[in-house]
Amino acid sequence: MNAPHLPKVAGIDSTVPPPAHTAPPVQPAQGAPAAPGAQGAPGALIQDRLAGWVSDLTTLHELNERLSRTAALDGALTELLRAGAALVGARRGLVVLEPADGLGPTTTVGLGLARADLGHLETVPRAATSFGRLLDATAGATPGAPDCAPAAKTAPPAAAPVTEIVQPDLLADEALDPRHREVAVRLGYAASYALPLLTDTAGRVGVVVWLYDEPAEPAARQRHLIGRYLQYATEHLARLVDLDRARSTTATLRAELLPPRLPRVAGVQLAARHSTGPRGGGDWFDALPLPDAALGLAVGSVTGSGPSAVAAMGRLRASLRAYAVMEGEDPVAVLSDLELLLRLTEPARSATALFAFCEPALRKIVLAGAGHSPPLIVGERRTEFVETSLSAPLGMLACWEAPSVDIRPEPGETLLLYTDGLLQRTGDAMDRAFARLHAAAASVPKAARDDPGKIADHVLRTVLPEGLDGTDGPAAAASEEDVVLLAARFE
C-alpha cells in the first residue's frame, strides 16, 4: 500500500499529514496457522516508509522551487512564511529580519497578521517574546537546524546553542509575561514555534515564528521538514539581503550625485521627477544657475547599469557643470568638450545628452542635443516637439558636432526635457511612444498648466499608468529603465 502523496504546492494543506505506515505484523499464536500475506508485511512497511520519504522530498523540492523564483526580499519573506506554515501546521506567523552584522535591512513581515497586529506584538518586551530571545541568543551563534528529535520545552542553558523555542500552551504558562499574555489573547493565538534563520557565511539573518490558534506544537517529522527547508531558504534570504544592500547603496549614491534641490531663478519655475531601475542606471538631470541671471538645463543618459554607470554619470554631470559655467551660452561647445572628455577618459562608454542655455528674462532658449530625444513645448496654443537636428551620441564618433536650436517660449509655456527611459517604459515602439507622450502633454488640464510639477505628474500618470515604480501592465518588461522628466515653465 503506497502512502498518499502530499498535494501540489499550489493547493497544499495547512498541515503535513504523517506518512501512512502499515501496522507491525502480529505474530500468530504458537501452533496457529499463519495469516495469509503475513510474511509480506515487513516489505510493505519498508515500501510505505520509502513512499513517505519520496513524498517529503518532492514537497521540499517544490517549495524550494517556489522560493527560488522570488527576486525581491519582501516576496521571499512572504513565501517563507506561507511554506513554513504549511509544513508545521500553523495558520499565521511572522518573520523578523535582523542580520547579526547590524548593517540591515531590518523589517518584520507577517502572515495573517495586519500591520496593527504586528504593532501589538512590538509592544511586548523583547526578552518576553520567543523571537526576541532567539535574536539575542543567536547574536554570535553558529548555524544549526533542528533535527527530528523533540526539543525541550524549557530554555536551554546559556552555553548551549538555541535551535528552536516551542511554546505549546502560552496561556497555561505561569511564567509568561503579562503583556505577552494580553497580546496573545487580543490576537487569538495560543501556541508558537520559533526558529532562527542562520547561514554558514552571514551568521544570523533573522527569526521566524509561527502561531497556532489552539494549544499545539509541531510533530517530530514536521520539525525535521521545516529544518531542512530553512537550510535552503535562509541561504536564499541572505543572498537577497546582500542584493538589497547593494541596491540601496547604489540608490543612495545616485541620489547624492543628482541635485538635492532645484534652484530658484527669476522668470522660470522648475520641477523634476526621476525613478531608478532596480539595477541602477545612468540617467541624470541638472539645473544650474549661470551668470547674468541665466539658467542651464541638462538631461542625459550613460550606457550600462549598476555602480559603474552611476559613477560615470556623476563624473559626466560634474564635467558638464564646469563646461556650462565657462561657455554655457554655446551649448554646442559644452557638448563638444563633454564628448572629448568622455572619449579620452572612458573610451568604452557612450552617452546621450541635451543641454539648454536659458535666459528667462528674454524667454530665450538655445539648446543642443547629442543623440537625445527632442524636448516638448507645452502651452495653451501648442504642444509640439522641438525640431532638433539628428546627431550621434557622445563617444560614438571621432569628432562630434551638431548645430544648436533657438526656441522662444511664450509666457506660460513649459519646456519638458526627458530621457529615453520614459519612452521605453511604455513597452511600445518608439513612434507610438512619442505619440503617447505628445497626447499626454496635450491633455494637461488647464488648471494644472500653471504648475510644472502638476504638468510632470499628469504626463507621467498618462504615459505610465502603472506609475514610476510599478511593474504591472504591458510595460512590466521595460520597468528596469530609468526615467527622468525635467519641466521648466516660463512666466
Tab-separated table of C-alpha atoms in Angstrom:
chain	number	residue	atom	x	y	z
A	1	MET	CA	0.000	0.000	0.000
A	2	ASN	CA	1.506	3.347	-1.002
A	3	ALA	CA	1.348	6.419	1.189
A	4	PRO	CA	-0.858	9.238	-0.147
A	5	HIS	CA	1.341	11.891	-1.716
A	6	LEU	CA	1.173	15.452	-0.436
A	7	PRO	CA	-0.875	17.769	-2.636
A	8	LYS	CA	0.975	20.068	-5.013
A	9	VAL	CA	2.291	23.290	-3.544
A	10	ALA	CA	-0.371	25.464	-5.140
A	11	GLY	CA	-3.008	23.716	-3.064
A	12	ILE	CA	-1.033	22.367	-0.139
A	13	ASP	CA	-2.962	21.920	3.094
A	14	SER	CA	-2.113	23.836	6.248
A	15	THR	CA	-0.805	20.635	7.800
A	16	VAL	CA	1.536	17.946	6.590
A	17	PRO	CA	-0.033	14.504	7.125
A	18	PRO	CA	2.332	11.893	8.525
A	19	PRO	CA	3.299	9.151	6.096
A	20	ALA	CA	0.991	6.154	6.212
A	21	HIS	CA	2.671	3.129	7.735
A	22	THR	CA	1.268	-0.346	7.929
A	23	ALA	CA	0.817	-1.791	11.375
A	24	PRO	CA	3.624	-4.093	12.569
A	25	PRO	CA	2.945	-7.735	11.800
A	26	VAL	CA	1.140	-9.629	14.525
A	27	GLN	CA	2.825	-12.887	15.459
A	28	PRO	CA	0.360	-15.760	15.346
A	29	ALA	CA	-0.143	-17.882	18.452
A	30	GLN	CA	2.066	-20.919	18.716
A	31	GLY	CA	0.550	-23.703	16.754
A	32	ALA	CA	-1.911	-21.449	14.962
A	33	PRO	CA	-1.726	-21.212	11.161
A	34	ALA	CA	-0.050	-18.131	9.752
A	35	ALA	CA	-2.391	-15.471	8.414
A	36	PRO	CA	-2.400	-15.120	4.640
A	37	GLY	CA	0.008	-12.424	3.467
A	38	ALA	CA	1.607	-12.028	6.903
A	39	GLN	CA	5.032	-12.705	5.512
A	40	GLY	CA	4.720	-9.714	3.162
A	41	ALA	CA	4.077	-7.178	5.978
A	42	PRO	CA	7.752	-6.177	6.537
A	43	GLY	CA	8.166	-5.434	2.819
A	44	ALA	CA	5.011	-3.320	2.822
A	45	LEU	CA	6.289	-1.358	5.822
A	46	ILE	CA	9.554	-0.544	4.078
A	47	GLN	CA	7.710	0.385	0.900
A	48	ASP	CA	5.405	2.747	2.791
A	49	ARG	CA	8.323	4.420	4.510
A	50	LEU	CA	10.119	4.934	1.213
A	51	ALA	CA	6.948	6.394	-0.270
A	52	GLY	CA	6.707	8.826	2.646
A	53	TRP	CA	10.317	9.926	2.220
A	54	VAL	CA	9.844	10.461	-1.508
A	55	SER	CA	6.720	12.493	-0.802
A	56	ASP	CA	8.620	14.654	1.693
A	57	LEU	CA	11.482	15.233	-0.731
A	58	THR	CA	9.054	16.148	-3.507
A	59	THR	CA	7.312	18.659	-1.270
A	60	LEU	CA	10.588	20.273	-0.202
A	61	HIS	CA	11.757	20.451	-3.808
A	62	GLU	CA	8.570	22.205	-4.903
A	63	LEU	CA	8.688	24.653	-2.007
A	64	ASN	CA	12.325	25.449	-2.753
A	65	GLU	CA	11.457	25.989	-6.413
A	66	ARG	CA	8.767	28.482	-5.464
A	67	LEU	CA	11.123	30.315	-3.137
A	68	SER	CA	13.888	30.450	-5.727
A	69	ARG	CA	11.561	32.313	-8.099
A	70	THR	CA	11.246	35.242	-5.691
A	71	ALA	CA	13.578	38.079	-6.675
A	72	ALA	CA	12.590	40.630	-4.023
A	73	LEU	CA	13.207	40.383	-0.294
A	74	ASP	CA	9.598	41.049	0.765
A	75	GLY	CA	8.284	38.408	-1.616
A	76	ALA	CA	10.788	35.851	-0.331
A	77	LEU	CA	9.828	36.538	3.290
A	78	THR	CA	6.137	36.106	2.488
A	79	GLU	CA	6.799	32.857	0.615
A	80	LEU	CA	8.910	31.580	3.513
A	81	LEU	CA	6.047	32.189	5.934
A	82	ARG	CA	3.470	30.506	3.696
A	83	ALA	CA	5.575	27.424	3.049
A	84	GLY	CA	6.612	27.123	6.678
A	85	ALA	CA	3.033	27.452	7.888
A	86	ALA	CA	2.055	24.557	5.633
A	87	LEU	CA	4.925	22.412	6.915
A	88	VAL	CA	4.365	23.000	10.644
A	89	GLY	CA	0.544	23.109	10.510
A	90	ALA	CA	0.100	26.760	11.533
A	91	ARG	CA	-2.135	29.458	10.074
A	92	ARG	CA	-0.265	32.641	10.994
A	93	GLY	CA	3.291	33.748	11.579
A	94	LEU	CA	5.875	36.459	11.322
A	95	VAL	CA	9.493	36.748	10.297
A	96	VAL	CA	11.802	39.302	11.886
A	97	LEU	CA	14.701	40.214	9.613
A	98	GLU	CA	17.633	41.422	11.708
A	99	PRO	CA	21.098	40.476	10.335
A	100	ALA	CA	23.702	39.912	13.030
A	101	ASP	CA	26.182	42.363	11.464
A	102	GLY	CA	23.819	45.243	12.158
A	103	LEU	CA	24.020	46.573	8.591
A	104	GLY	CA	20.348	45.930	7.865
A	105	PRO	CA	17.886	45.842	6.377
A	106	THR	CA	15.627	45.269	9.383
A	107	THR	CA	11.944	44.580	8.913
A	108	THR	CA	9.058	42.489	10.199
A	109	VAL	CA	6.677	40.723	7.809
A	110	GLY	CA	3.526	38.961	8.944
A	111	LEU	CA	1.343	36.171	7.564
A	112	GLY	CA	-2.306	36.535	8.564
A	113	LEU	CA	-1.314	39.496	10.741
A	114	ALA	CA	-2.239	43.072	9.911
A	115	ARG	CA	0.141	45.948	10.486
A	116	ALA	CA	-1.756	46.799	13.679
A	117	ASP	CA	-1.280	43.218	14.916
A	118	LEU	CA	2.465	43.483	14.359
A	119	GLY	CA	2.368	46.746	16.252
A	120	HIS	CA	0.765	44.994	19.233
A	121	LEU	CA	3.495	42.347	19.171
A	122	GLU	CA	6.153	45.052	19.171
A	123	THR	CA	4.776	46.366	22.485
A	124	VAL	CA	5.734	43.109	24.205
A	125	PRO	CA	9.161	43.332	25.891
A	126	ARG	CA	11.780	41.816	23.612
A	127	ALA	CA	13.004	39.359	26.249
A	128	ALA	CA	9.440	38.072	26.722
A	129	THR	CA	8.985	37.021	23.091
A	130	SER	CA	10.355	33.888	21.510
A	131	PHE	CA	11.763	35.802	18.546
A	132	GLY	CA	13.439	38.315	20.855
A	133	ARG	CA	15.107	35.577	22.879
A	134	LEU	CA	16.275	33.830	19.725
A	135	LEU	CA	17.663	37.049	18.257
A	136	ASP	CA	19.635	37.730	21.427
A	137	ALA	CA	20.766	34.110	21.812
A	138	THR	CA	21.960	33.772	18.214
A	139	ALA	CA	23.899	37.040	18.060
A	140	GLY	CA	27.098	35.010	17.753
A	141	ALA	CA	25.704	31.520	17.219
A	142	THR	CA	26.790	29.104	14.532
A	143	PRO	CA	24.189	27.741	12.122
A	144	GLY	CA	22.248	24.644	13.006
A	145	ALA	CA	18.912	23.202	12.011
A	146	PRO	CA	16.640	21.295	14.381
A	147	ASP	CA	16.598	17.573	13.820
A	148	CYS	CA	13.618	15.308	14.169
A	149	ALA	CA	14.117	14.827	17.921
A	150	PRO	CA	11.689	16.866	20.062
A	151	ALA	CA	13.244	19.888	21.721
A	152	ALA	CA	12.986	20.643	25.386
A	153	LYS	CA	10.120	22.905	26.363
A	154	THR	CA	12.277	24.944	28.711
A	155	ALA	CA	15.056	27.312	27.798
A	156	PRO	CA	18.432	25.568	27.394
A	157	PRO	CA	21.489	26.528	29.410
A	158	ALA	CA	23.215	29.751	28.380
A	159	ALA	CA	26.161	27.880	26.883
A	160	ALA	CA	24.026	25.617	24.694
A	161	PRO	CA	23.041	26.792	21.196
A	162	VAL	CA	19.364	27.661	20.866
A	163	THR	CA	17.926	25.947	17.801
A	164	GLU	CA	14.202	26.454	18.471
A	165	ILE	CA	11.717	27.690	21.051
A	166	VAL	CA	8.485	25.751	21.435
A	167	GLN	CA	5.595	27.236	23.435
A	168	PRO	CA	2.798	24.641	23.114
A	169	ASP	CA	0.369	26.381	25.521
A	170	LEU	CA	1.109	30.012	26.110
A	171	LEU	CA	-1.903	30.793	28.260
A	172	ALA	CA	-1.117	27.909	30.619
A	173	ASP	CA	2.452	29.144	31.106
A	174	GLU	CA	2.530	30.837	34.519
A	175	ALA	CA	5.890	32.442	33.753
A	176	LEU	CA	4.528	34.220	30.660
A	177	ASP	CA	4.943	37.979	30.712
A	178	PRO	CA	1.587	39.697	31.459
A	179	ARG	CA	1.909	41.942	28.424
A	180	HIS	CA	2.612	38.928	26.211
A	181	ARG	CA	-0.441	37.157	27.624
A	182	GLU	CA	-2.589	40.213	26.921
A	183	VAL	CA	-1.404	40.457	23.317
A	184	ALA	CA	-1.867	36.704	22.751
A	185	VAL	CA	-5.473	36.932	23.940
A	186	ARG	CA	-6.100	40.016	21.813
A	187	LEU	CA	-4.696	38.422	18.658
A	188	GLY	CA	-6.152	34.983	19.383
A	189	TYR	CA	-3.136	32.691	19.352
A	190	ALA	CA	-2.390	30.059	21.997
A	191	ALA	CA	0.929	28.496	20.936
A	192	SER	CA	4.040	29.396	18.965
A	193	TYR	CA	7.014	27.750	17.325
A	194	ALA	CA	10.118	29.848	16.630
A	195	LEU	CA	13.286	29.072	14.688
A	196	PRO	CA	16.404	31.144	13.957
A	197	LEU	CA	17.499	31.871	10.389
A	198	LEU	CA	21.215	31.047	10.322
A	199	THR	CA	23.728	30.664	7.490
A	200	ASP	CA	27.310	29.446	7.356
A	201	THR	CA	28.656	32.720	5.952
A	202	ALA	CA	26.350	35.502	7.131
A	203	GLY	CA	25.503	34.056	10.532
A	204	ARG	CA	22.117	35.110	11.853
A	205	VAL	CA	19.746	36.663	9.326
A	206	GLY	CA	16.631	36.781	11.472
A	207	VAL	CA	13.971	34.692	13.204
A	208	VAL	CA	10.719	33.150	12.014
A	209	VAL	CA	7.755	32.386	14.298
A	210	TRP	CA	4.546	30.513	13.523
A	211	LEU	CA	1.442	30.991	15.658
A	212	TYR	CA	-1.259	28.414	16.445
A	213	ASP	CA	-4.865	29.274	17.245
A	214	GLU	CA	-5.089	26.416	19.738
A	215	PRO	CA	-2.517	24.773	22.054
A	216	ALA	CA	-0.321	22.740	19.739
A	217	GLU	CA	3.220	22.014	18.652
A	218	PRO	CA	4.762	20.526	15.506
A	219	ALA	CA	5.466	16.814	15.457
A	220	ALA	CA	8.978	15.443	15.125
A	221	ARG	CA	8.573	14.863	11.378
A	222	GLN	CA	7.264	18.404	10.833
A	223	ARG	CA	10.280	19.801	12.678
A	224	HIS	CA	12.571	17.761	10.515
A	225	LEU	CA	10.909	19.063	7.316
A	226	ILE	CA	10.950	22.709	8.357
A	227	GLY	CA	14.576	22.406	9.415
A	228	ARG	CA	15.553	21.073	6.004
A	229	TYR	CA	13.504	23.753	4.260
A	230	LEU	CA	15.089	26.561	6.266
A	231	GLN	CA	18.578	25.374	5.336
A	232	TYR	CA	17.934	26.431	1.745
A	233	ALA	CA	15.537	29.286	2.480
A	234	THR	CA	17.968	31.091	4.778
A	235	GLU	CA	20.761	30.981	2.206
A	236	HIS	CA	18.366	32.439	-0.363
A	237	LEU	CA	17.351	35.195	2.060
A	238	ALA	CA	20.998	36.003	2.783
A	239	ARG	CA	21.652	36.487	-0.941
A	240	LEU	CA	18.629	38.766	-1.245
A	241	VAL	CA	19.802	40.755	1.780
A	242	ASP	CA	23.161	41.338	0.090
A	243	LEU	CA	21.376	42.335	-3.125
A	244	ASP	CA	19.075	44.698	-1.256
A	245	ARG	CA	22.077	46.335	0.405
A	246	ALA	CA	23.801	46.785	-2.954
A	247	ARG	CA	20.692	48.338	-4.479
A	248	SER	CA	20.254	50.638	-1.500
A	249	THR	CA	23.876	51.747	-1.698
A	250	THR	CA	23.585	52.408	-5.433
A	251	ALA	CA	20.345	54.355	-4.952
A	252	THR	CA	21.909	56.455	-2.193
A	253	LEU	CA	24.984	57.148	-4.304
A	254	ARG	CA	22.832	58.115	-7.265
A	255	ALA	CA	20.651	60.401	-5.137
A	256	GLU	CA	23.748	62.158	-3.818
A	257	LEU	CA	25.040	62.679	-7.366
A	258	LEU	CA	21.791	64.308	-8.530
A	259	PRO	CA	20.713	67.817	-7.484
A	260	PRO	CA	19.284	67.695	-3.952
A	261	ARG	CA	17.042	70.651	-4.830
A	262	LEU	CA	16.268	72.754	-7.880
A	263	PRO	CA	17.493	76.375	-7.975
A	264	ARG	CA	15.204	79.381	-7.881
A	265	VAL	CA	15.683	81.639	-10.869
A	266	ALA	CA	13.507	84.644	-11.634
A	267	GLY	CA	11.173	84.156	-14.560
A	268	VAL	CA	11.078	80.332	-14.535
A	269	GLN	CA	9.578	77.566	-12.392
A	270	LEU	CA	11.236	74.152	-12.238
A	271	ALA	CA	10.122	70.638	-11.331
A	272	ALA	CA	11.838	67.270	-11.727
A	273	ARG	CA	10.742	63.649	-11.445
A	274	HIS	CA	13.059	60.662	-11.629
A	275	SER	CA	12.954	56.947	-10.931
A	276	THR	CA	15.848	54.497	-10.866
A	277	GLY	CA	15.527	50.960	-12.192
A	278	PRO	CA	16.328	48.046	-9.870
A	279	ARG	CA	19.832	47.638	-11.316
A	280	GLY	CA	20.669	51.350	-11.032
A	281	GLY	CA	21.158	53.168	-14.316
A	282	GLY	CA	22.936	56.266	-15.534
A	283	ASP	CA	20.076	58.675	-16.355
A	284	TRP	CA	20.526	62.137	-14.864
A	285	PHE	CA	19.304	65.741	-14.919
A	286	ASP	CA	20.629	69.104	-13.803
A	287	ALA	CA	19.544	72.723	-13.383
A	288	LEU	CA	22.401	75.186	-12.888
A	289	PRO	CA	22.204	78.959	-12.261
A	290	LEU	CA	24.615	80.759	-14.595
A	291	PRO	CA	25.979	84.329	-14.705
A	292	ASP	CA	23.715	87.201	-15.823
A	293	ALA	CA	20.567	85.532	-14.452
A	294	ALA	CA	20.832	82.697	-16.980
A	295	LEU	CA	19.961	79.075	-16.357
A	296	GLY	CA	21.436	75.835	-17.680
A	297	LEU	CA	19.173	72.797	-18.064
A	298	ALA	CA	20.510	69.351	-18.888
A	299	VAL	CA	19.369	65.736	-19.125
A	300	GLY	CA	21.373	62.741	-20.207
A	301	SER	CA	21.908	59.009	-20.048
A	302	VAL	CA	25.061	56.903	-19.719
A	303	THR	CA	25.186	53.397	-21.170
A	304	GLY	CA	25.282	50.495	-18.757
A	305	SER	CA	23.816	49.886	-15.332
A	306	GLY	CA	24.945	49.336	-11.786
A	307	PRO	CA	27.531	51.220	-9.702
A	308	SER	CA	29.925	51.781	-12.617
A	309	ALA	CA	27.221	53.517	-14.673
A	310	VAL	CA	26.198	55.616	-11.683
A	311	ALA	CA	29.818	56.680	-11.105
A	312	ALA	CA	30.226	57.544	-14.793
A	313	MET	CA	27.018	59.547	-14.649
A	314	GLY	CA	28.347	61.527	-11.693
A	315	ARG	CA	31.599	62.325	-13.465
A	316	LEU	CA	29.790	63.358	-16.642
A	317	ARG	CA	27.338	65.601	-14.829
A	318	ALA	CA	30.110	67.286	-12.823
A	319	SER	CA	32.116	67.908	-16.003
A	320	LEU	CA	29.109	69.364	-17.818
A	321	ARG	CA	28.572	71.764	-14.930
A	322	ALA	CA	32.136	73.031	-15.264
A	323	TYR	CA	31.846	73.464	-19.033
A	324	ALA	CA	28.459	75.184	-18.636
A	325	VAL	CA	29.919	77.796	-16.293
A	326	MET	CA	32.758	78.544	-18.712
A	327	GLU	CA	30.871	78.503	-22.030
A	328	GLY	CA	27.219	77.812	-21.298
A	329	GLU	CA	25.965	80.344	-23.829
A	330	ASP	CA	27.227	77.977	-26.540
A	331	PRO	CA	25.578	74.560	-25.908
A	332	VAL	CA	27.422	73.014	-28.875
A	333	ALA	CA	30.780	73.895	-27.329
A	334	VAL	CA	29.646	72.470	-23.978
A	335	LEU	CA	28.706	69.130	-25.527
A	336	SER	CA	31.828	69.093	-27.703
A	337	ASP	CA	34.045	69.424	-24.631
A	338	LEU	CA	31.998	66.770	-22.854
A	339	GLU	CA	32.372	64.396	-25.809
A	340	LEU	CA	36.146	64.869	-25.874
A	341	LEU	CA	36.387	64.176	-22.153
A	342	LEU	CA	34.265	61.031	-22.448
A	343	ARG	CA	36.275	59.722	-25.400
A	344	LEU	CA	39.614	60.258	-23.617
A	345	THR	CA	38.681	59.046	-20.148
A	346	GLU	CA	36.101	56.308	-20.870
A	347	PRO	CA	36.532	55.130	-24.462
A	348	ALA	CA	34.348	52.049	-23.917
A	349	ARG	CA	31.299	54.050	-22.846
A	350	SER	CA	28.869	56.285	-24.725
A	351	ALA	CA	26.212	58.710	-23.560
A	352	THR	CA	23.367	60.874	-24.772
A	353	ALA	CA	22.890	64.414	-23.521
A	354	LEU	CA	20.877	67.566	-24.090
A	355	PHE	CA	21.942	70.978	-22.804
A	356	ALA	CA	19.831	74.139	-22.917
A	357	PHE	CA	21.055	77.677	-22.166
A	358	CYS	CA	18.045	79.672	-20.937
A	359	GLU	CA	17.593	83.420	-20.484
A	360	PRO	CA	14.291	83.611	-18.607
A	361	ALA	CA	14.047	87.412	-18.744
A	362	LEU	CA	14.139	87.275	-22.531
A	363	ARG	CA	12.283	83.945	-22.748
A	364	LYS	CA	15.032	82.668	-24.994
A	365	ILE	CA	16.463	79.141	-25.116
A	366	VAL	CA	19.453	77.850	-27.070
A	367	LEU	CA	19.880	74.099	-26.933
A	368	ALA	CA	21.863	71.287	-28.496
A	369	GLY	CA	21.446	67.535	-28.275
A	370	ALA	CA	23.722	64.560	-28.733
A	371	GLY	CA	21.665	61.525	-29.715
A	372	HIS	CA	18.947	62.586	-27.282
A	373	SER	CA	15.167	62.667	-27.707
A	374	PRO	CA	13.737	66.101	-28.637
A	375	PRO	CA	12.139	68.152	-25.858
A	376	LEU	CA	8.486	69.173	-25.790
A	377	ILE	CA	6.936	72.644	-25.663
A	378	VAL	CA	3.591	72.579	-23.835
A	379	GLY	CA	1.243	75.584	-23.829
A	380	GLU	CA	-2.339	76.634	-24.372
A	381	ARG	CA	-1.863	77.204	-28.116
A	382	ARG	CA	0.639	74.497	-28.981
A	383	THR	CA	2.064	71.173	-27.900
A	384	GLU	CA	4.935	70.221	-30.153
A	385	PHE	CA	8.337	68.607	-30.218
A	386	VAL	CA	11.307	70.909	-30.703
A	387	GLU	CA	12.835	70.312	-34.126
A	388	THR	CA	16.363	69.335	-33.135
A	389	SER	CA	18.764	68.048	-35.762
A	390	LEU	CA	19.826	64.426	-35.847
A	391	SER	CA	23.105	63.851	-34.011
A	392	ALA	CA	25.160	60.946	-32.736
A	393	PRO	CA	25.541	60.101	-29.040
A	394	LEU	CA	28.703	61.224	-27.278
A	395	GLY	CA	31.629	58.850	-27.705
A	396	MET	CA	30.345	57.251	-30.892
A	397	LEU	CA	32.255	59.329	-33.488
A	398	ALA	CA	35.842	60.534	-33.747
A	399	CYS	CA	34.604	64.128	-33.702
A	400	TRP	CA	31.112	65.059	-32.530
A	401	GLU	CA	29.345	68.111	-33.908
A	402	ALA	CA	25.737	69.286	-34.246
A	403	PRO	CA	24.006	72.668	-34.732
A	404	SER	CA	22.145	74.411	-31.937
A	405	VAL	CA	18.445	75.338	-31.968
A	406	ASP	CA	16.810	78.583	-30.793
A	407	ILE	CA	13.437	78.498	-29.021
A	408	ARG	CA	11.216	81.397	-27.975
A	409	PRO	CA	8.647	80.090	-25.488
A	410	GLU	CA	5.508	82.145	-24.943
A	411	PRO	CA	4.532	83.271	-21.426
A	412	GLY	CA	3.070	80.316	-19.554
A	413	GLU	CA	4.620	77.669	-21.793
A	414	THR	CA	6.580	74.766	-20.342
A	415	LEU	CA	9.654	73.029	-21.729
A	416	LEU	CA	9.770	69.275	-20.987
A	417	LEU	CA	13.145	67.510	-21.055
A	418	TYR	CA	13.184	63.749	-20.556
A	419	THR	CA	15.300	60.638	-21.057
A	420	ASP	CA	14.589	57.704	-23.341
A	421	GLY	CA	13.588	55.583	-20.357
A	422	LEU	CA	10.222	57.375	-20.297
A	423	LEU	CA	9.528	56.150	-23.832
A	424	GLN	CA	10.929	52.661	-23.273
A	425	ARG	CA	8.851	52.131	-20.138
A	426	THR	CA	5.703	52.276	-22.273
A	427	GLY	CA	6.642	48.996	-23.958
A	428	ASP	CA	5.560	50.445	-27.335
A	429	ALA	CA	7.530	51.011	-30.492
A	430	MET	CA	9.298	54.381	-30.475
A	431	ASP	CA	6.898	56.096	-32.887
A	432	ARG	CA	3.904	55.049	-30.790
A	433	ALA	CA	5.724	56.008	-27.587
A	434	PHE	CA	6.369	59.512	-28.960
A	435	ALA	CA	2.693	59.762	-29.943
A	436	ARG	CA	1.640	58.707	-26.436
A	437	LEU	CA	3.933	61.298	-24.862
A	438	HIS	CA	2.602	64.039	-27.157
A	439	ALA	CA	-1.010	63.119	-26.354
A	440	ALA	CA	-0.273	63.106	-22.639
A	441	ALA	CA	1.276	66.582	-22.809
A	442	ALA	CA	-1.595	67.923	-24.909
A	443	SER	CA	-4.159	66.631	-22.404
A	444	VAL	CA	-2.771	68.518	-19.399
A	445	PRO	CA	-5.787	70.157	-17.693
A	446	LYS	CA	-5.928	73.937	-17.865
A	447	ALA	CA	-5.913	74.170	-14.076
A	448	ALA	CA	-2.572	72.325	-13.932
A	449	ARG	CA	-0.708	74.336	-16.585
A	450	ASP	CA	0.459	76.947	-14.065
A	451	ASP	CA	2.447	74.374	-12.051
A	452	PRO	CA	5.330	72.479	-13.708
A	453	GLY	CA	5.128	69.795	-11.014
A	454	LYS	CA	1.474	69.090	-11.815
A	455	ILE	CA	2.289	69.028	-15.525
A	456	ALA	CA	5.049	66.482	-14.944
A	457	ASP	CA	2.811	64.330	-12.753
A	458	HIS	CA	-0.005	64.361	-15.304
A	459	VAL	CA	2.331	63.364	-18.121
A	460	LEU	CA	3.790	60.502	-16.089
A	461	ARG	CA	0.377	59.218	-15.000
A	462	THR	CA	-0.863	59.291	-18.588
A	463	VAL	CA	2.199	57.799	-20.253
A	464	LEU	CA	2.898	55.256	-17.483
A	465	PRO	CA	-0.458	54.192	-15.938
A	466	GLU	CA	1.369	51.728	-13.651
A	467	GLY	CA	3.410	54.589	-12.152
A	468	LEU	CA	7.108	55.258	-11.923
A	469	ASP	CA	7.794	52.290	-9.650
A	470	GLY	CA	5.096	49.898	-10.879
A	471	THR	CA	5.736	46.693	-12.781
A	472	ASP	CA	2.174	45.819	-13.749
A	473	GLY	CA	0.682	46.024	-17.181
A	474	PRO	CA	2.266	45.875	-20.628
A	475	ALA	CA	5.299	47.931	-19.582
A	476	ALA	CA	6.469	45.411	-16.989
A	477	ALA	CA	9.246	44.107	-19.241
A	478	ALA	CA	10.702	47.606	-19.607
A	479	SER	CA	10.286	48.614	-15.951
A	480	GLU	CA	14.034	48.383	-15.304
A	481	GLU	CA	14.682	51.546	-17.333
A	482	ASP	CA	15.451	54.794	-15.523
A	483	VAL	CA	13.022	57.668	-16.031
A	484	VAL	CA	13.873	61.386	-15.845
A	485	LEU	CA	11.471	64.253	-16.548
A	486	LEU	CA	12.512	67.898	-16.089
A	487	ALA	CA	9.896	70.652	-16.536
A	488	ALA	CA	10.674	74.384	-16.872
A	489	ARG	CA	7.715	76.799	-17.041
A	490	PHE	CA	8.464	80.309	-18.291
A	491	GLU	CA	6.474	83.204	-16.854
